[in-house]
Short mmCIF file of C-alpha atoms and ligand atoms in Angstrom, two decimals:
data_model
loop_
_atom_site.label_atom_id
_atom_site.label_comp_id
_atom_site.label_asym_id
_atom_site.label_seq_id
_atom_site.Cartn_x
_atom_site.Cartn_y
_atom_site.Cartn_z
CA MET A 131 93.32 128.80 73.54
CA SER A 132 94.47 125.46 74.95
CA GLY A 133 92.67 122.87 77.01
CA ALA A 134 89.48 120.90 76.58
CA THR A 135 86.60 121.97 74.38
CA SER A 136 83.18 120.44 74.27
CA LEU A 137 82.09 119.23 70.87
CA VAL A 138 78.60 117.77 70.49
CA GLY A 139 78.71 116.39 73.98
CA VAL A 140 82.16 114.87 73.51
CA THR A 141 85.14 116.35 75.30
CA THR A 142 88.19 116.51 73.04
CA LEU A 143 91.57 117.85 73.83
CA ALA A 144 92.04 120.88 71.58
CA ASP A 145 95.80 120.62 71.82
CA PRO A 146 96.79 116.95 71.62
CA GLN A 147 100.37 117.79 70.66
CA GLY A 148 100.77 120.13 73.60
CA LEU A 149 101.72 123.05 71.38
CA ASP A 150 100.12 125.47 73.83
CA ARG A 151 101.42 123.82 76.96
CA TRP A 152 104.07 126.57 77.19
CA ARG A 153 101.31 129.01 78.08
CA THR A 154 101.09 127.37 81.50
CA LEU A 155 104.85 127.53 82.12
CA PRO A 156 107.23 130.31 83.17
CA ALA A 157 108.40 132.24 80.11
CA GLN A 158 111.54 134.35 80.38
CA GLN A 159 112.30 137.40 78.25
CA GLN A 160 108.79 138.06 76.97
CA PRO A 161 107.92 141.71 76.32
CA SER A 162 105.35 143.33 78.58
CA TRP A 163 102.79 143.82 75.84
CA PRO A 164 100.50 146.59 77.09
CA ASP A 165 97.33 145.52 75.29
CA PRO A 166 96.34 141.82 75.37
CA GLN A 167 93.66 142.34 72.72
CA ALA A 168 96.13 143.85 70.29
CA LEU A 169 98.43 140.88 70.92
CA ALA A 170 95.58 138.41 70.30
CA ALA A 171 94.73 140.16 67.01
CA VAL A 172 98.35 139.93 65.86
CA TYR A 173 98.45 136.29 66.90
CA ASP A 174 95.37 135.57 64.78
CA THR A 175 96.86 137.41 61.81
CA LEU A 176 100.08 135.42 62.08
CA THR A 177 98.19 132.12 62.16
CA GLN A 178 96.76 132.97 58.73
CA VAL A 179 99.86 134.11 56.83
CA PRO A 180 101.74 131.78 54.47
CA PRO A 181 104.67 129.86 55.91
CA LEU A 182 108.17 131.22 55.29
CA VAL A 183 109.67 127.76 54.90
CA GLN A 184 108.33 124.33 54.03
CA PRO A 185 108.54 121.24 56.26
CA GLY A 186 110.41 119.32 53.55
CA GLU A 187 113.14 121.98 53.55
CA CYS A 188 113.51 121.66 57.32
CA ASP A 189 113.87 117.90 56.86
CA ASN A 190 116.57 118.47 54.24
CA LEU A 191 118.48 120.67 56.66
CA ARG A 192 118.12 118.02 59.34
CA ALA A 193 119.65 115.47 56.96
CA ARG A 194 122.57 117.84 56.28
CA LEU A 195 123.04 118.38 60.00
CA ALA A 196 123.09 114.62 60.49
CA ASP A 197 126.14 114.61 58.19
CA VAL A 198 127.67 117.28 60.42
CA ALA A 199 126.96 115.30 63.59
CA ARG A 200 128.69 112.25 62.08
CA GLY A 201 131.77 114.31 61.25
CA GLU A 202 131.23 114.39 57.50
CA ALA A 203 130.34 118.06 57.07
CA PHE A 204 130.75 121.42 58.80
CA LEU A 205 128.06 123.90 59.84
CA LEU A 206 128.53 127.59 59.13
CA GLN A 207 125.89 129.76 60.76
CA GLY A 208 126.06 133.52 60.72
CA GLY A 209 124.43 136.89 60.38
CA ASP A 210 123.42 139.87 62.46
CA CYS A 211 122.98 139.84 66.19
CA ALA A 212 119.75 141.70 65.51
CA GLU A 213 118.31 142.29 62.07
CA THR A 214 116.50 145.61 61.74
CA PHE A 215 113.74 146.78 59.42
CA ALA A 216 115.82 149.78 58.35
CA ALA A 217 118.90 147.74 57.44
CA ASN A 218 116.90 145.05 55.67
CA THR A 219 117.85 146.30 52.22
CA ALA A 220 118.93 144.51 49.06
CA ASP A 221 122.52 145.66 49.61
CA GLY A 222 122.51 144.59 53.24
CA ILE A 223 121.15 141.11 52.53
CA ARG A 224 123.35 140.64 49.47
CA SER A 225 126.52 141.54 51.31
CA LYS A 226 125.72 139.29 54.29
CA VAL A 227 124.93 136.36 52.03
CA ARG A 228 128.09 136.97 50.04
CA THR A 229 130.19 137.06 53.20
CA LEU A 230 128.70 133.72 54.24
CA LEU A 231 129.36 132.29 50.79
CA GLN A 232 132.95 133.53 50.89
CA MET A 233 133.49 131.91 54.28
CA ALA A 234 131.91 128.70 53.03
CA VAL A 235 134.20 128.60 50.01
CA VAL A 236 137.25 129.15 52.20
CA LEU A 237 136.16 126.22 54.38
CA THR A 238 135.17 123.93 51.52
CA TYR A 239 138.29 124.61 49.50
CA GLY A 240 140.71 124.98 52.39
CA ALA A 241 139.57 121.94 54.35
CA SER A 242 137.89 119.79 51.68
CA VAL A 243 134.74 119.50 53.74
CA PRO A 244 131.12 120.04 52.69
CA VAL A 245 129.70 123.14 54.37
CA VAL A 246 126.09 123.49 55.51
CA LYS A 247 125.18 127.17 55.22
CA VAL A 248 122.65 128.64 57.65
CA GLY A 249 121.96 132.38 57.89
CA ARG A 250 121.08 134.15 61.11
CA LEU A 251 118.76 135.82 58.68
CA ALA A 252 115.12 136.30 57.75
CA GLY A 253 113.75 136.32 61.28
CA GLN A 254 116.40 137.44 63.81
CA TYR A 255 114.22 140.29 65.11
CA ALA A 256 113.90 139.61 68.84
CA LYS A 257 116.52 139.98 71.57
CA PRO A 258 116.81 138.82 75.16
CA ARG A 259 118.08 141.59 77.45
CA SER A 260 119.65 141.61 80.88
CA THR A 261 117.32 144.29 82.23
CA ASP A 262 113.77 145.39 81.48
CA ILE A 263 114.72 149.02 81.88
CA GLU A 264 117.82 150.51 80.28
CA ALA A 265 119.97 151.99 83.02
CA ALA A 266 121.32 154.90 80.97
CA THR A 267 117.93 156.22 79.79
CA GLY A 268 115.30 154.77 82.13
CA LEU A 269 113.42 153.58 79.03
CA PRO A 270 112.19 150.02 78.41
CA SER A 271 115.09 148.05 76.92
CA TYR A 272 115.22 147.55 73.18
CA ARG A 273 114.09 143.96 72.55
CA GLY A 274 114.49 143.77 68.80
CA ASP A 275 112.56 145.34 65.93
CA ALA A 276 109.78 142.76 66.34
CA VAL A 277 109.03 144.36 69.72
CA ASN A 278 110.01 148.03 69.89
CA ASP A 279 112.10 150.73 68.26
CA LEU A 280 115.73 151.27 69.27
CA TYR A 281 115.58 154.91 68.15
CA GLY A 282 111.92 155.65 68.85
CA GLU A 283 108.96 154.26 70.76
CA ARG A 284 110.14 151.73 73.32
CA THR A 285 106.71 150.53 74.46
CA PRO A 286 106.32 147.01 73.05
CA ASP A 287 103.96 147.03 70.07
CA PRO A 288 102.77 143.60 68.87
CA THR A 289 101.99 144.85 65.36
CA ARG A 290 105.76 145.00 64.92
CA MET A 291 105.70 141.19 64.85
CA VAL A 292 103.66 141.41 61.64
CA ARG A 293 106.32 143.74 60.22
CA ALA A 294 109.00 141.28 61.33
CA TYR A 295 107.15 138.54 59.48
CA ALA A 296 106.86 140.69 56.36
CA ASN A 297 110.53 141.67 56.48
CA SER A 298 111.50 138.03 56.99
CA ALA A 299 109.38 137.05 53.98
CA ALA A 300 111.11 139.68 51.85
CA THR A 301 114.55 138.53 53.01
CA MET A 302 113.67 134.90 52.40
CA ASN A 303 112.42 135.79 48.93
CA PHE A 304 115.63 137.63 48.10
CA MET A 305 117.81 134.87 49.55
CA ARG A 306 115.98 132.28 47.49
CA ALA A 307 116.43 134.38 44.35
CA MET A 308 120.14 134.81 45.07
CA ALA A 309 120.46 131.07 45.59
CA THR A 310 119.29 130.31 42.08
CA ASP A 311 119.89 133.32 39.81
CA GLY A 312 123.53 132.52 39.17
CA SER A 313 124.98 135.09 41.60
CA ALA A 314 125.72 132.31 44.11
CA ASP A 315 127.22 129.97 41.51
CA LEU A 316 130.76 128.90 42.21
CA ALA A 317 131.72 130.61 38.94
CA ALA A 318 130.87 133.95 40.63
CA VAL A 319 133.39 133.32 43.40
CA HIS A 320 135.39 136.47 42.56
CA ASP A 321 132.31 138.71 42.54
CA TRP A 322 131.60 138.04 46.22
CA ASN A 323 134.82 139.75 47.24
CA THR A 324 133.68 143.34 47.68
CA ALA A 325 135.97 146.26 47.00
CA PHE A 326 136.62 147.17 50.61
CA VAL A 327 137.68 143.63 51.50
CA LYS A 328 139.82 142.97 48.44
CA HIS A 329 142.78 144.91 49.78
CA SER A 330 142.68 143.56 53.31
CA PRO A 331 145.04 140.64 54.06
CA ALA A 332 142.17 138.15 54.26
CA GLY A 333 140.59 139.64 51.14
CA SER A 334 143.70 139.20 49.05
CA ARG A 335 144.19 135.68 50.38
CA TYR A 336 140.60 135.01 49.34
CA GLN A 337 141.31 136.50 45.93
CA GLU A 338 144.09 133.95 45.37
CA LEU A 339 141.83 131.11 46.44
CA ALA A 340 139.08 132.35 44.11
CA THR A 341 141.54 132.39 41.23
CA ASP A 342 142.49 128.77 41.99
CA ILE A 343 138.84 127.80 42.01
CA GLU A 344 138.21 129.55 38.70
CA ARG A 345 141.09 127.67 37.18
CA ALA A 346 139.64 124.39 38.46
CA LEU A 347 136.22 125.28 37.06
CA ALA A 348 137.75 126.16 33.67
CA PHE A 349 139.44 122.78 33.69
CA MET A 350 136.14 121.03 34.49
CA ARG A 351 134.42 122.97 31.69
CA ALA A 352 137.20 122.00 29.27
CA CYS A 353 136.62 118.38 30.26
CA GLY A 354 133.04 118.79 29.09
CA LEU A 355 131.27 119.24 32.44
CA ASP A 356 128.17 121.47 32.22
CA LEU A 357 128.63 123.54 35.37
CA GLU A 358 125.25 125.23 34.93
CA ALA A 359 123.59 121.83 35.14
CA THR A 360 125.62 120.66 38.13
CA PRO A 361 123.99 121.32 41.51
CA GLN A 362 127.39 121.37 43.27
CA THR A 363 128.51 124.38 41.25
CA HIS A 364 125.21 125.97 40.22
CA GLY A 365 123.25 127.71 42.95
CA VAL A 366 123.57 127.23 46.67
CA GLU A 367 121.59 125.63 49.48
CA LEU A 368 121.06 128.32 52.07
CA TYR A 369 118.92 127.92 55.17
CA SER A 370 117.41 130.41 57.60
CA SER A 371 117.54 130.47 61.39
CA HIS A 372 116.91 132.70 64.38
CA GLU A 373 116.48 132.56 68.13
CA ALA A 374 112.94 131.42 68.95
CA LEU A 375 112.31 134.02 71.62
CA LEU A 376 108.85 135.48 71.10
CA LEU A 377 106.58 132.58 71.89
CA GLU A 378 103.43 134.07 70.38
CA TYR A 379 105.23 134.63 67.09
CA GLU A 380 106.79 131.18 66.89
CA ARG A 381 103.60 129.43 67.98
CA ALA A 382 101.44 131.32 65.46
CA LEU A 383 103.74 130.22 62.62
CA THR A 384 103.79 126.59 63.75
CA ARG A 385 101.85 124.49 61.26
CA PRO A 386 101.36 120.77 60.75
CA ASP A 387 102.81 119.05 57.72
CA GLU A 388 100.69 116.58 55.78
CA SER A 389 101.23 113.88 58.35
CA GLY A 390 100.37 116.27 61.19
CA ARG A 391 103.87 116.87 62.53
CA PRO A 392 104.25 120.48 63.74
CA TYR A 393 106.89 122.65 62.07
CA ASP A 394 107.75 126.18 63.08
CA THR A 395 107.56 127.63 59.58
CA SER A 396 109.20 130.92 60.62
CA ALA A 397 112.65 129.43 59.83
CA HIS A 398 114.35 126.20 58.89
CA MET A 399 116.16 126.03 62.21
CA VAL A 400 115.38 127.79 65.47
CA TRP A 401 117.35 127.85 68.68
CA VAL A 402 116.70 128.53 72.33
CA GLY A 403 118.98 131.10 73.90
CA GLU A 404 121.24 130.89 76.94
CA ARG A 405 118.77 132.95 78.97
CA THR A 406 115.63 130.99 78.07
CA ARG A 407 116.86 127.40 78.15
CA ASP A 408 115.21 126.67 81.52
CA LEU A 409 114.29 122.96 81.49
CA ALA A 410 110.97 123.69 83.15
CA GLY A 411 110.29 126.79 81.08
CA ALA A 412 108.08 127.71 78.18
CA HIS A 413 110.75 127.92 75.45
CA VAL A 414 112.17 124.45 75.96
CA ASP A 415 108.65 123.06 76.10
CA LEU A 416 107.53 124.60 72.80
CA LEU A 417 110.75 123.76 70.96
CA SER A 418 110.72 120.19 72.24
CA ARG A 419 107.47 119.67 70.34
CA LEU A 420 108.60 121.04 66.97
CA ALA A 421 109.84 118.89 64.09
CA ASN A 422 112.49 121.43 62.92
CA PRO A 423 116.19 121.10 63.58
CA ILE A 424 116.68 122.80 66.96
CA GLY A 425 119.65 124.51 68.57
CA VAL A 426 120.35 125.35 72.19
CA LYS A 427 122.95 127.77 73.49
CA LEU A 428 125.12 126.59 76.36
CA GLY A 429 127.06 129.14 78.38
CA PRO A 430 129.89 128.55 80.88
CA GLY A 431 127.46 128.02 83.76
CA THR A 432 125.97 124.91 82.15
CA SER A 433 126.56 121.75 84.16
CA PRO A 434 127.17 118.49 82.28
CA ALA A 435 123.96 117.12 83.83
CA THR A 436 121.95 120.08 82.53
CA ALA A 437 123.40 119.64 79.05
CA VAL A 438 122.37 115.98 79.06
CA ALA A 439 118.91 116.83 80.40
CA LEU A 440 118.43 119.44 77.65
CA CYS A 441 119.41 116.86 75.04
CA ASP A 442 116.95 114.36 76.48
CA ARG A 443 114.19 116.97 76.44
CA LEU A 444 114.88 118.39 72.99
CA ASP A 445 115.89 115.20 71.21
CA PRO A 446 114.36 112.28 73.09
CA ALA A 447 114.33 110.09 69.97
CA LEU A 448 118.04 110.63 69.18
CA GLN A 449 117.10 111.78 65.72
CA PRO A 450 120.17 112.40 63.56
CA GLY A 451 120.61 116.11 62.84
CA ARG A 452 117.86 117.15 65.22
CA LEU A 453 119.94 118.88 67.85
CA THR A 454 122.78 121.38 67.69
CA LEU A 455 124.52 122.35 70.92
CA ILE A 456 125.84 125.87 70.47
CA THR A 457 128.53 126.34 73.09
CA ARG A 458 129.55 129.92 74.00
CA MET A 459 131.94 129.65 76.88
CA GLY A 460 134.34 132.53 76.38
CA ALA A 461 137.99 132.14 75.46
CA GLY A 462 139.01 131.96 79.12
CA ARG A 463 136.59 129.17 80.03
CA VAL A 464 136.21 126.95 76.98
CA ARG A 465 139.13 124.64 77.76
CA ASP A 466 137.93 124.09 81.35
CA VAL A 467 134.20 123.86 80.95
CA LEU A 468 133.58 122.28 77.56
CA PRO A 469 135.30 118.90 78.09
CA GLY A 470 132.95 117.83 80.91
CA ILE A 471 129.88 118.75 78.87
CA VAL A 472 131.05 116.98 75.73
CA ALA A 473 132.07 113.86 77.65
CA ALA A 474 128.76 113.68 79.54
CA VAL A 475 126.63 114.14 76.42
CA GLU A 476 128.58 111.66 74.32
CA ASP A 477 128.72 109.10 77.15
CA SER A 478 125.04 109.22 77.86
CA ARG A 479 123.68 109.54 74.31
CA GLY A 480 126.36 107.98 72.16
CA ALA A 481 129.27 109.45 70.25
CA ARG A 482 128.42 111.96 67.54
CA SER A 483 124.72 112.08 68.35
CA VAL A 484 124.53 115.89 68.31
CA VAL A 485 126.09 118.72 66.33
CA TRP A 486 128.71 120.61 68.38
CA GLU A 487 128.88 124.20 67.27
CA CYS A 488 131.05 127.00 68.66
CA ASP A 489 129.63 130.48 69.15
CA PRO A 490 132.83 132.41 69.88
CA MET A 491 131.01 135.73 70.19
CA HIS A 492 128.69 135.71 73.19
CA GLY A 493 131.19 134.60 75.83
CA ASN A 494 133.69 137.27 74.78
CA THR A 495 131.79 140.53 75.10
CA THR A 496 133.53 143.37 76.92
CA GLU A 497 133.09 147.11 77.29
CA THR A 498 135.78 149.57 76.27
CA ALA A 499 136.85 152.56 78.30
CA SER A 500 134.83 154.75 75.96
CA GLY A 501 131.71 152.69 76.63
CA TYR A 502 131.41 150.57 73.48
CA LYS A 503 130.26 146.98 73.78
CA THR A 504 132.87 145.08 71.82
CA ARG A 505 134.70 141.79 71.34
CA HIS A 506 138.37 141.32 70.67
CA PHE A 507 139.09 139.32 67.56
CA ASP A 508 141.91 137.49 69.42
CA ASP A 509 139.39 136.21 71.99
CA VAL A 510 137.01 135.09 69.24
CA MET A 511 139.85 133.20 67.53
CA ASP A 512 141.06 131.77 70.81
CA GLU A 513 137.66 130.36 71.74
CA VAL A 514 137.43 128.67 68.34
CA LYS A 515 140.92 127.24 68.87
CA GLY A 516 139.97 125.99 72.32
CA PHE A 517 136.81 124.44 70.91
CA PHE A 518 138.85 122.52 68.32
CA GLU A 519 141.42 121.45 70.91
CA VAL A 520 138.77 120.10 73.27
CA HIS A 521 136.99 118.11 70.57
CA ALA A 522 140.24 116.77 69.13
CA ALA A 523 141.29 115.55 72.59
CA LEU A 524 137.96 113.81 73.17
CA GLY A 525 137.54 112.38 69.68
CA SER A 526 134.28 114.27 69.18
CA TRP A 527 133.63 116.30 66.04
CA ALA A 528 134.04 120.07 66.17
CA GLY A 529 131.10 120.53 63.86
CA GLY A 530 130.52 124.20 63.26
CA VAL A 531 130.80 127.87 64.05
CA HIS A 532 128.05 130.37 64.81
CA VAL A 533 129.10 133.98 64.32
CA GLU A 534 127.66 137.46 64.32
CA LEU A 535 128.83 139.15 61.16
CA THR A 536 127.94 141.73 58.59
CA GLY A 537 128.85 142.19 54.96
CA ASP A 538 129.94 145.74 55.69
CA ASP A 539 133.16 147.37 56.71
CA VAL A 540 131.97 148.12 60.24
CA THR A 541 134.20 148.82 63.23
CA GLU A 542 132.54 146.94 66.06
CA CYS A 543 135.00 144.19 67.06
CA LEU A 544 138.57 145.08 68.04
CA GLY A 545 141.68 143.65 66.43
CA GLY A 546 141.89 141.50 63.34
CA ALA A 547 144.40 142.12 60.59
CA GLN A 548 143.15 145.70 60.33
CA GLN A 549 144.10 146.02 64.02
CA LEU A 550 141.04 148.01 64.99
CA THR A 551 141.48 149.84 68.27
CA ASP A 552 139.14 151.45 70.74
CA ALA A 553 139.66 154.74 68.90
CA ASP A 554 138.42 153.18 65.64
CA LEU A 555 135.13 151.90 67.05
CA ALA A 556 133.32 155.21 66.67
CA GLY A 557 133.99 155.18 62.91
CA ARG A 558 131.33 152.68 61.87
CA TYR A 559 129.67 151.25 64.95
CA GLU A 560 126.24 150.42 63.53
CA THR A 561 124.92 147.33 65.28
CA ALA A 562 121.48 147.44 66.89
CA CYS A 563 122.68 145.06 69.56
CA ASP A 564 125.95 143.07 69.80
CA PRO A 565 129.20 143.87 67.93
CA ARG A 566 129.64 141.92 64.69
CA LEU A 567 132.69 140.80 62.76
CA ASN A 568 133.20 142.86 59.63
CA THR A 569 133.78 141.01 56.37
CA SER A 570 137.59 141.02 56.67
CA GLN A 571 137.43 139.64 60.20
CA ALA A 572 134.85 137.03 59.15
CA LEU A 573 137.10 135.86 56.32
CA GLU A 574 140.11 135.78 58.59
CA LEU A 575 138.15 133.56 60.97
CA ALA A 576 137.17 131.28 58.09
CA PHE A 577 140.83 130.83 57.11
CA LEU A 578 141.71 129.93 60.68
CA VAL A 579 138.85 127.44 60.94
CA ALA A 580 139.86 125.90 57.60
CA GLU A 581 143.38 125.38 58.94
CA MET A 582 142.09 123.77 62.11
CA LEU A 583 139.75 121.50 60.16
CA GLN A 584 142.54 120.54 57.83
CA SER A 585 144.91 119.65 60.65
CA ARG A 586 142.14 117.63 62.34
CA ARG A 587 141.71 115.62 59.14
CA GLU A 588 145.44 114.98 58.95
CA ARG A 589 145.71 113.63 62.49
C1 PEP B 35 122.48 135.84 70.54
O1 PEP B 35 122.75 134.82 69.88
O2 PEP B 35 122.36 136.96 70.05
C2 PEP B 35 122.34 135.71 72.01
C3 PEP B 35 121.64 136.55 72.72
O3 PEP B 35 123.05 134.67 72.48
P1 PEP B 35 123.03 133.91 73.87
O4 PEP B 35 121.64 133.33 74.01
O5 PEP B 35 124.06 132.86 73.68
O6 PEP B 35 123.39 134.89 74.94
MN1 MN B 36 124.08 138.64 69.99
#
């Protein structure tokens, strides 16, 4: 696929942008596809399908993220740990989008800051796993619906990547419709508060805030403003993102724009995970060559030098909004480990040259006595607090949060105002992979972040 080809006696490099260079490098976390021919056929199919996003949209997101990097906006990124085909329903998408919109309104209104909204949506179908074989069952590990079936056949099947594409297209289509059909208008702010959240402490706090906003909108209307014709109140800008894990999938959807720059059209933003961010590896190589906004997860084992090296690899041109560093240190480590990383990156590349985003989920995973993988809401909150403290002390901008959430009333993370306990987890534990915040917990987090942002502005 890559390398030199002979064309009428002239040798040309078939891959001048190096988009297939990753094929020569070590690639972590790739499924053991049993049939190379079936994989090649899927790859060819995916090179022919329409893009899910347009290069110009990715550029718009990059411009928004440049505002975040400078400290003039805040990034809210959230959605499932793992989307699934079965849960990819209208209700499921609608409730996730509404939860994100609710959080965004809490942040915008509570902290007077523009919020860039990015879903972990429309493509989050592949998961890295710690073992190839699941200890409890002896079966191949579930690697996301794009690879195998959590409840059925575990042998990786590449045709599932075509289903993942189709499901992503349907989600994207529905998200785009929601963004413009009026249901995401600021005037609908009350409608996003679903019945089961309304009576939770965060839900009723939200209800009060929504009433304030409605009053403000009524005032603006009375002053003669046409809210339907105002982009700030009519519709919403919502972007898609996922972890770029399956290299065949991401490469097949990478297309040049009119000037020849390669965009991964599977999502507006893609990120490289904690387990695949090897500087000499395939994932970093492919992502370094894309024109999209890129994220990289940094866990507590990241040295400051590695963080700087990753920045230099993924954003050599210091392009504003290009790179988001998604730190996921754990509540117990964030205050010790993050300062060195932030200082090294800002010293070597200039202040506010990247987006700093806190993922308070992945460093705080524990297992309960009854065997559930969970996270305690107090730890999630505490990591976010630590993240804000570290950035405030260093003068850098705490630019965003990245959370795993659902629009449903699930019982997957402990604590929160509902005070979920180990005994409650069995009630609605529905995630295909990691435990997600339910809507009440997500809103509670948004109120806390709004307070921290507000106090940062007042300093
Ligand atoms: C994830 O975001 O679901 C994930 C696997 O995260 P990380 O790469 O940070 O472990
Ligand atoms: Mn996860």
